[in-house]
XYZ file of C-alpha atoms in Angstrom:
578
model
C -13.446 30.438 26.006
C -12.804 30.157 29.905
C -10.910 28.595 32.354
C -9.696 25.085 31.037
C -11.634 23.064 28.248
C -12.868 19.888 30.260
C -11.835 18.153 27.391
C -8.070 19.707 26.962
C -6.341 16.372 27.569
C -2.911 18.214 28.497
C -4.450 20.647 30.589
C -2.669 18.834 33.623
C 0.678 18.455 32.053
C 0.955 21.770 32.136
C 0.342 22.799 35.697
C 3.735 21.155 36.194
C 5.972 23.107 34.116
C 5.250 27.149 32.895
C 7.281 26.545 30.599
C 5.387 24.381 28.622
C 2.681 27.626 27.486
C 5.015 29.905 27.183
C 6.408 27.357 24.708
C 3.059 26.952 22.500
C 2.469 31.106 22.674
C 6.152 31.489 21.647
C 4.869 29.868 18.028
C 1.930 32.723 17.787
C -0.444 30.722 19.772
C -2.596 33.341 22.359
C -4.010 32.969 25.377
C -6.944 31.212 24.572
C -5.305 28.037 21.948
C -3.356 26.996 24.655
C -6.562 26.179 26.576
C -8.519 24.786 23.764
C -8.587 20.803 23.115
C -4.492 20.575 20.632
C -5.251 18.404 17.604
C -1.930 17.013 15.840
C -1.786 17.512 12.090
C 0.901 15.243 11.078
C 1.621 14.708 7.314
C 4.604 13.900 4.771
C 4.886 17.085 3.229
C 7.891 17.501 0.649
C 9.419 17.517 -2.141
C 9.627 14.319 -2.008
C 7.320 13.785 -4.901
C 3.830 14.294 -6.437
C 1.947 12.197 -4.242
C 3.467 15.230 -0.978
C 4.177 18.458 -2.682
C 0.706 19.257 -1.803
C -0.388 18.073 1.640
C 0.609 21.255 2.402
C -2.709 23.015 1.149
C -4.445 19.603 3.274
C -3.044 20.336 5.882
C -3.777 24.031 6.333
C -7.352 22.756 5.225
C -7.636 20.652 7.976
C -6.316 23.270 10.255
C -9.147 25.653 9.078
C -11.597 22.691 10.089
C -10.385 22.548 13.517
C -10.742 25.686 14.349
C -14.180 25.906 13.030
C -14.647 23.720 16.081
C -12.832 25.032 19.080
C -9.961 23.353 18.885
C -6.471 24.438 17.516
C -4.177 22.258 15.243
C -0.773 22.268 15.489
C 1.326 20.906 11.831
C 3.255 18.456 11.760
C 5.851 17.413 8.393
C 7.264 14.031 8.065
C 8.578 13.622 4.269
C 8.050 10.655 3.272
C 10.041 8.619 0.058
C 8.865 7.162 -3.290
C 9.814 4.201 -4.732
C 9.402 5.212 -8.058
C 12.626 7.342 -7.352
C 14.476 4.155 -5.669
C 14.474 2.218 -8.966
C 17.383 0.589 -10.054
C 19.787 1.652 -7.152
C 20.363 0.873 -3.004
C 17.852 3.697 -2.397
C 14.932 0.753 -2.814
C 16.180 -1.191 0.215
C 15.190 1.818 1.991
C 11.747 1.917 1.422
C 10.346 -0.557 3.336
C 12.269 0.732 6.503
C 10.482 4.239 6.036
C 7.125 3.005 6.753
C 8.650 2.092 9.977
C 10.647 5.215 10.736
C 7.393 7.347 10.009
C 5.144 5.497 12.486
C 7.852 5.879 14.871
C 8.181 9.587 14.009
C 4.569 9.274 14.457
C 4.914 8.026 18.051
C 6.926 10.521 18.738
C 5.438 13.413 17.867
C 2.237 12.688 19.624
C 3.802 11.452 22.464
C 5.822 13.925 24.157
C 2.514 16.763 24.166
C -0.433 15.426 25.494
C -3.004 15.720 21.786
C -6.694 14.987 22.354
C -7.169 14.295 18.797
C -4.841 13.646 15.690
C -5.627 14.240 12.028
C -3.202 12.069 9.651
C -2.239 13.207 6.048
C -0.526 11.309 2.890
C -0.987 9.645 -0.479
C 1.565 7.278 -1.004
C 2.651 3.609 -0.323
C 4.537 3.952 3.154
C 2.755 6.781 4.181
C -0.458 5.873 4.253
C 0.619 2.381 6.724
C 3.123 4.279 8.850
C 0.045 6.780 9.632
C -2.328 3.597 10.141
C -0.039 1.659 12.199
C 0.546 5.234 13.729
C -2.539 5.632 14.658
C -3.525 2.217 16.573
C -0.164 2.600 18.119
C -1.468 5.921 19.711
C -4.858 5.269 19.943
C -5.928 8.173 19.892
C -8.912 10.418 18.164
C -8.079 10.289 14.492
C -8.831 10.591 11.164
C -6.797 9.856 8.133
C -7.080 12.224 4.954
C -5.795 10.547 1.375
C -4.094 12.262 -1.253
C -5.996 11.698 -3.486
C -5.521 10.716 -7.551
C -2.710 12.197 -9.876
C -4.213 13.525 -13.486
C -4.644 10.379 -16.444
C -1.919 10.682 -18.440
C -2.224 10.766 -22.416
C -4.758 8.251 -23.632
C -5.534 7.038 -20.480
C -2.421 5.452 -19.365
C -0.446 5.747 -15.975
C 2.836 6.360 -15.597
C 3.887 3.225 -14.680
C 4.757 3.231 -18.859
C 8.394 3.754 -17.565
C 8.413 0.531 -17.349
C 8.692 0.187 -21.599
C 10.757 3.487 -22.139
C 13.075 2.185 -19.462
C 13.346 -0.895 -21.587
C 13.518 0.794 -24.395
C 16.656 2.865 -23.471
C 18.610 0.152 -21.909
C 18.518 -1.583 -24.723
C 19.899 1.057 -27.094
C 18.770 2.974 -29.927
C 14.668 0.963 -29.924
C 13.320 4.517 -28.764
C 14.215 7.799 -29.897
C 15.212 10.855 -27.502
C 11.540 12.394 -28.320
C 10.296 10.567 -27.478
C 11.630 10.031 -23.849
C 11.422 13.215 -23.648
C 7.491 13.217 -24.351
C 6.961 10.533 -21.440
C 8.698 12.280 -18.821
C 6.592 15.115 -19.776
C 2.981 13.832 -19.638
C 3.941 10.817 -16.881
C 3.103 12.147 -14.505
C 0.990 15.208 -14.695
C 0.081 16.750 -11.780
C 0.273 15.986 -8.242
C -1.677 13.119 -6.215
C -1.011 9.510 -6.081
C 0.378 7.753 -9.955
C -2.844 6.771 -11.685
C -2.341 3.433 -11.287
C -4.274 0.897 -8.532
C -0.602 0.535 -7.297
C 0.178 0.299 -2.756
C -0.139 4.019 -3.093
C -3.963 3.298 -4.460
C -4.628 1.088 -2.884
C -4.066 2.013 0.150
C -6.095 5.277 0.239
C -8.917 2.946 -0.035
C -7.973 0.366 1.980
C -7.448 3.617 4.611
C -11.451 4.177 4.236
C -12.521 0.217 3.863
C -11.284 0.534 7.439
C -13.224 3.624 8.452
C -10.336 5.428 9.193
C -10.496 7.674 6.279
C -13.949 9.973 5.499
C -16.322 8.115 3.228
C -15.386 9.216 -0.304
C -12.280 10.761 0.701
C -10.323 8.017 -1.556
C -8.559 8.764 -5.053
C -10.476 12.034 -5.360
C -8.741 13.990 -7.721
C -5.607 16.073 -6.402
C -6.607 18.804 -8.748
C -10.180 19.512 -7.474
C -12.078 21.004 -5.095
C -13.421 17.943 -3.442
C -10.117 16.906 -1.917
C -9.315 20.003 -0.298
C -13.383 20.118 0.644
C -13.128 16.228 2.892
C -9.557 18.097 4.172
C -11.663 20.651 5.638
C -14.238 18.161 7.069
C -11.480 15.999 8.731
C -10.621 19.085 11.144
C -14.732 19.892 11.807
C -14.855 15.985 12.172
C -12.093 15.536 14.616
C -13.578 17.493 17.548
C -16.798 15.553 17.072
C -14.295 12.486 17.372
C -12.486 14.253 20.438
C -16.487 14.664 21.935
C -16.960 11.252 21.958
C -13.485 9.599 23.180
C -14.177 7.545 19.902
C -10.333 6.694 19.391
C -8.643 4.822 16.434
C -9.028 1.389 18.414
C -12.986 1.905 18.745
C -12.642 2.288 14.374
C -9.848 -0.591 13.736
C -11.232 -3.426 15.087
C -10.927 -7.155 13.482
C -14.523 -6.569 11.721
C -12.973 -3.580 10.053
C -10.338 -5.207 9.256
C -12.453 -7.807 7.434
C -14.130 -5.615 5.579
C -11.010 -3.860 4.173
C -9.752 -6.909 2.411
C -12.592 -7.848 1.051
C -12.396 -4.398 -0.260
C -8.592 -5.035 -1.514
C -10.503 -8.059 -3.011
C -13.151 -7.034 -4.646
C -11.068 -4.011 -6.503
C -7.325 -5.767 -6.948
C -5.070 -4.432 -4.946
C -1.562 -4.582 -4.341
C -0.029 -7.210 -3.045
C 1.396 -5.109 -0.609
C -1.684 -4.900 1.140
C -0.561 -8.485 2.284
C 2.274 -5.892 4.173
C 0.808 -3.562 5.191
C -2.745 -4.566 6.988
C -0.975 -7.696 8.961
C 0.909 -4.283 10.680
C -1.041 -2.309 11.260
C -3.250 -4.748 12.784
C -0.824 -5.744 14.709
C -0.081 -2.089 16.514
C -4.006 -2.443 17.636
C -3.329 -5.498 18.374
C -4.809 -7.789 16.254
C -3.903 -10.536 14.582
C -4.624 -11.221 10.443
C -2.985 -14.673 9.294
C -2.198 -15.160 5.623
C -5.154 -17.482 5.573
C -8.292 -14.743 6.182
C -7.146 -12.720 3.166
C -7.265 -16.080 0.964
C -10.247 -17.290 2.491
C -11.855 -13.715 1.559
C -10.883 -14.069 -2.189
C -12.163 -17.361 -2.702
C -15.533 -15.419 -2.367
C -15.490 -12.106 -3.241
C -16.331 -10.800 -7.294
C -13.188 -8.815 -8.695
C -15.706 -6.228 -9.759
C -13.111 -2.737 -9.699
C -11.854 -2.967 -13.466
C -8.515 -0.344 -12.777
C -4.958 -0.580 -14.045
C -3.012 -3.234 -13.874
C -5.290 -5.489 -12.901
C -8.048 -4.307 -15.118
C -7.726 -1.103 -18.357
C -8.403 2.484 -16.560
C -6.691 4.672 -14.391
C -7.484 5.887 -10.810
C -9.223 9.112 -11.373
C -11.695 6.907 -13.213
C -12.940 4.729 -10.548
C -13.351 8.101 -8.236
C -15.905 9.419 -10.797
C -17.643 6.041 -11.103
C -18.168 6.162 -7.279
C -15.042 4.532 -6.313
C -14.738 3.165 -2.336
C -18.249 4.163 -1.157
C -20.178 2.351 -4.264
C -17.934 -0.026 -4.148
C -19.281 -0.888 -0.199
C -23.315 -0.075 -1.736
C -22.218 -3.947 -4.401
C -21.009 -5.192 -2.147
C -22.802 -4.557 1.064
C -24.430 -8.308 1.677
C -20.564 -9.956 2.114
C -19.374 -6.316 4.681
C -19.585 -5.907 8.256
C -22.052 -3.037 7.977
C -22.344 -1.705 11.938
C -18.872 -0.772 12.553
C -18.009 2.369 13.506
C -16.227 4.932 11.200
C -14.597 8.161 11.154
C -17.898 9.575 11.158
C -18.864 8.843 14.675
C -21.493 6.723 12.718
C -21.378 3.386 11.076
C -20.837 1.977 7.398
C -24.633 1.209 6.672
C -25.460 4.945 8.181
C -22.417 6.145 5.967
C -23.566 5.064 2.838
C -27.294 6.049 3.344
C -25.697 9.327 4.099
C -24.330 9.370 0.528
C -26.680 8.655 -1.067
C -29.277 11.309 0.418
C -26.485 14.015 0.329
C -26.206 12.645 -4.155
C -22.428 11.785 -3.385
C -23.166 9.567 -7.131
C -24.821 11.544 -8.752
C -22.579 14.685 -8.362
C -19.286 11.935 -9.699
C -20.663 9.900 -12.497
C -21.290 13.506 -14.324
C -17.622 14.567 -14.729
C -16.875 9.737 -16.008
C -19.221 11.350 -18.684
C -16.668 13.598 -19.527
C -15.006 10.389 -21.095
C -17.320 8.678 -22.685
C -17.794 5.819 -20.038
C -20.134 4.583 -18.038
C -20.455 3.680 -13.993
C -20.425 -0.603 -14.624
C -17.599 0.196 -17.263
C -15.284 0.723 -13.850
C -17.406 -0.969 -11.036
C -18.581 -4.670 -13.005
C -21.910 -5.666 -12.001
C -21.567 -8.573 -9.887
C -23.628 -10.547 -12.268
C -21.403 -9.797 -14.892
C -17.782 -10.725 -13.632
C -15.791 -13.841 -14.407
C -13.362 -13.353 -11.366
C -13.714 -14.349 -7.824
C -11.140 -12.623 -5.862
C -7.783 -10.981 -7.080
C -5.007 -12.959 -4.864
C -3.651 -15.580 -3.184
C -2.321 -17.118 -0.923
C 0.510 -19.958 -2.469
C 1.986 -22.847 0.172
C 4.899 -25.712 -0.744
C 8.263 -26.741 0.028
C 9.413 -23.541 -1.362
C 7.271 -21.528 0.752
C 6.481 -23.301 3.774
C 4.768 -20.187 5.861
C 3.287 -19.163 2.170
C 4.138 -16.599 -0.598
C 1.596 -14.042 -2.493
C 0.711 -13.869 -5.984
C -1.946 -11.528 -7.546
C -3.784 -13.499 -10.096
C -6.011 -10.839 -10.614
C -2.995 -9.877 -12.941
C -2.277 -13.393 -14.107
C -3.609 -14.406 -17.970
C -5.713 -17.572 -17.674
C -2.969 -19.960 -19.615
C -0.322 -18.657 -16.991
C -1.787 -19.440 -14.261
C -0.620 -23.160 -13.434
C 3.084 -23.028 -15.059
C 5.722 -25.711 -14.754
C 9.224 -24.588 -15.868
C 13.413 -24.824 -14.728
C 14.524 -22.782 -11.970
C 16.843 -19.704 -13.095
C 18.177 -18.588 -9.635
C 20.206 -14.969 -9.535
C 21.221 -13.117 -5.688
C 19.860 -9.989 -6.552
C 17.568 -8.233 -8.024
C 20.323 -6.453 -10.685
C 21.939 -9.440 -11.535
C 18.330 -10.874 -12.163
C 17.067 -7.374 -15.034
C 20.426 -7.543 -16.362
C 20.073 -11.164 -17.625
C 16.601 -10.011 -19.177
C 17.763 -6.669 -20.749
C 20.563 -9.039 -22.226
C 17.827 -12.098 -23.563
C 19.919 -14.339 -21.260
C 16.984 -15.363 -20.348
C 14.396 -17.816 -22.140
C 10.711 -18.457 -22.286
C 9.305 -20.911 -19.747
C 12.222 -20.050 -17.161
C 11.155 -19.778 -13.497
C 13.367 -17.042 -12.246
C 14.277 -16.932 -9.089
C 15.288 -13.455 -6.717
C 16.613 -14.397 -3.549
C 18.436 -12.556 -0.566
C 15.714 -9.396 -1.435
C 13.421 -10.184 1.151
C 12.710 -8.153 5.044
C 15.770 -9.690 6.819
C 17.683 -9.588 3.842
C 17.550 -6.754 1.736
C 15.262 -5.029 3.652
C 12.540 -5.677 0.845
C 12.267 -3.799 -1.968
C 10.009 -4.042 -4.798
C 10.753 -5.837 -8.075
C 8.877 -3.321 -10.583
C 11.871 -2.705 -12.831
C 12.229 -6.145 -13.892
C 8.633 -7.285 -13.663
C 8.176 -4.369 -16.394
C 11.183 -5.647 -18.436
C 9.887 -9.356 -18.540
C 5.873 -7.636 -19.496
C 7.724 -5.355 -22.020
C 10.182 -7.752 -23.951
C 7.409 -9.486 -26.439
C 9.251 -13.132 -26.002
C 8.853 -13.287 -22.279
C 5.573 -11.753 -21.490
C 3.526 -14.237 -21.345
C 5.103 -17.409 -20.892
C 7.544 -16.378 -18.094
C 7.472 -16.508 -14.141
C 9.081 -15.384 -11.154
C 9.522 -16.033 -7.011
C 11.082 -14.272 -4.774
C 11.419 -13.315 -1.176
C 11.355 -9.787 -1.962
C 7.642 -7.551 -2.362
C 6.160 -6.011 -5.900
C 5.340 -3.016 -6.747
C 1.557 -2.678 -6.745
C 1.351 -1.722 -10.227
C 3.033 -5.448 -11.535
C 1.728 -7.536 -13.986
C 1.787 -11.421 -15.161
C 2.792 -14.180 -12.696
C 5.249 -12.982 -10.293
C 5.363 -14.762 -7.037
C 6.523 -12.521 -3.477
C 7.282 -12.159 0.255
C 8.367 -16.142 -0.459
C 8.634 -16.932 3.219
C 10.401 -18.642 4.946
C 12.926 -15.852 3.147
C 16.394 -17.170 2.081
C 18.640 -14.701 3.927
C 17.157 -16.785 7.406
C 17.421 -20.276 5.425
C 14.121 -20.862 3.900
C 13.964 -22.944 1.138
C 13.916 -20.656 -1.599
C 17.392 -20.657 -0.438
C 18.269 -23.868 -1.290
C 17.007 -23.712 -5.451
C 19.727 -24.655 -8.375
C 19.926 -23.700 -11.635
C 17.536 -26.607 -13.127
C 15.472 -27.208 -10.593
C 12.029 -27.690 -11.721
C 9.845 -25.245 -10.317
C 5.702 -25.630 -10.298
C 3.167 -23.021 -9.480
C -0.501 -23.630 -9.331
C -2.362 -21.094 -8.485
C -5.382 -22.814 -8.859
C -4.018 -25.503 -6.309
C -2.387 -22.752 -3.632
C 1.122 -23.982 -4.554
C 4.533 -23.033 -5.167
C 6.167 -26.293 -5.270
C 9.917 -27.342 -6.364
C 9.144 -30.681 -7.879
C 12.335 -32.185 -9.277
C 16.127 -31.591 -8.983
C 18.922 -30.702 -11.943
C 15.833 -30.876 -14.768
C 14.650 -34.316 -13.647
C 10.959 -34.645 -12.099
C 11.376 -36.282 -8.372
C 9.225 -37.763 -6.003
C 9.202 -35.643 -2.240
C 10.728 -37.880 -0.227
C 13.734 -37.290 -3.080
C 13.074 -33.767 -3.014
C 13.073 -33.358 0.554
C 16.720 -35.266 1.281
C 18.352 -32.981 -1.529
C 16.992 -29.637 0.758
C 18.447 -31.188 3.778
C 21.618 -31.701 2.481
C 21.664 -28.054 0.516
C 20.714 -26.858 3.846
C 23.381 -28.554 5.588
C 26.345 -26.781 3.072
C 24.317 -23.173 3.219
C 25.703 -20.385 4.742
C 24.307 -17.197 4.270
C 24.937 -13.961 2.146
C 27.087 -11.447 3.594
C 24.286 -8.175 3.619
C 24.500 -5.334 1.469
C 24.932 -2.883 3.504
C 25.441 -2.889 7.002
C 24.754 0.565 8.864
C 21.995 3.209 10.523
C 18.254 2.691 9.628
C 19.632 -0.469 6.995
C 21.316 -2.821 9.784
C 18.058 -1.984 12.161
C 15.472 -2.961 9.928
C 17.320 -6.335 8.466
C 18.194 -7.296 12.255
C 14.949 -7.425 13.428
C 12.006 -6.994 10.812
C 9.451 -10.139 11.086
C 9.079 -12.584 8.405
C 6.653 -10.719 5.589
C 3.681 -13.534 5.794
C 3.085 -11.322 9.587
C 3.691 -8.181 7.902
C 7.872 -7.736 7.622
C 7.551 -4.845 10.212
C 10.413 -4.930 13.259
C 10.195 -6.754 16.374
């Protein structure tokens, strides 16, 4: 390559300070490398968990693809964290804040040097939305590469069996050491995101539905060649986006977010999608209101039969055709003319996949399990449920709250019961384990919102309830915190305003009567001290309680936790930082 490439963004800066080139050449670049278009490849590779350990391999394949098309890749890393390693201790309070830190680190990497394009590689809960936030913020030509799915556990189970194992451990003598060891050896049998449609898998699907990930890349098995081929292709394709000037915000339009919410509703995605999508949109200077999620969920058929709201693990869903098959089935609901990371429209991508035999190649793998496509992606005419997530409002949550009703039994769609109030998840979990909760109770866990405790997830407690035959199917949990994407049962989260800022959830007392009405999209205090009351009486009691309410002291008060809890916005606006 002779002379300075006309498409190299950093060319003017190189003339300002000779050390720029010298420093890059000191990392074993040569005199031709410094003249090529330069691509930042930022991943979350590290020893944190199985979703990150294999990502360096994908980065290396993406780098090869960039080289093949005449660019120079540069590999950067910011290791992410795992909710599963943070369950039950203060580490969980830092997990959502890590989304903001990762996004900020990518911004730093992408800002100090002028890059021509960017490839972002991650698999899991907070790193994917962090990468999508950074993509929208930086507005470079960008492709996201998902880290794929973990192999299923024995009998098509998933790692979330940890809830049952842990509850039995805590109740003593209900499980043998051999059973515990067996789970530990088989719960996470490979690299990749956990095998259920939790937040990690949901956000891989969302990235593809937004158009920033290549078609057919979300949830590809992390152990198969397909995923490395996709990374290689991303390296080649980013050079096309650079040439065409297609940046992240060209792709992340209002219509693209609409499409993502449609797919999210259709597959039964994690409630955390309602945190992450608005926060990503805000980085693109767009607004996603909670009402849009509810509107879309009222009309989109829930066609994904994927655990936890369905039966099968994510690898099987991928073999059934994954997100492209969902988009084909729902094409009448989608904006097919949106531009994607291929440089082509969504409609063109789907036609290309059909022509290339993508779906036929995958279906044979599904047959290995004795399954058919319709077992995983239900034909629309056979669908029994519309949507999967609802936004509830009422005097307990004036700004809104979120529930995945796809994981709720029909007989719990409406429930009224007495409040049992806890000021931390740990206290509530202890009460469940020690049989201190009664069937029919409405458990309130508060001061766990963004401004309170950093918005930890409640998986340890929700799984304890689901694995307790006495409570499963009769007990509701309501919190200003959030839930794992693996959460099952009647669990209402993101209650806003949160307790830490004096929202009504801070004013509930033991014995108050709470009503959850999912079809009616309501969540209300309907009684005081065990007695049903008229609305005006309840309002008067809440005013009196608010007058004597004092906020709890924060549990931690330093570093990133302090910065996050002091600056986080409402969960219904994405829980980002102001």
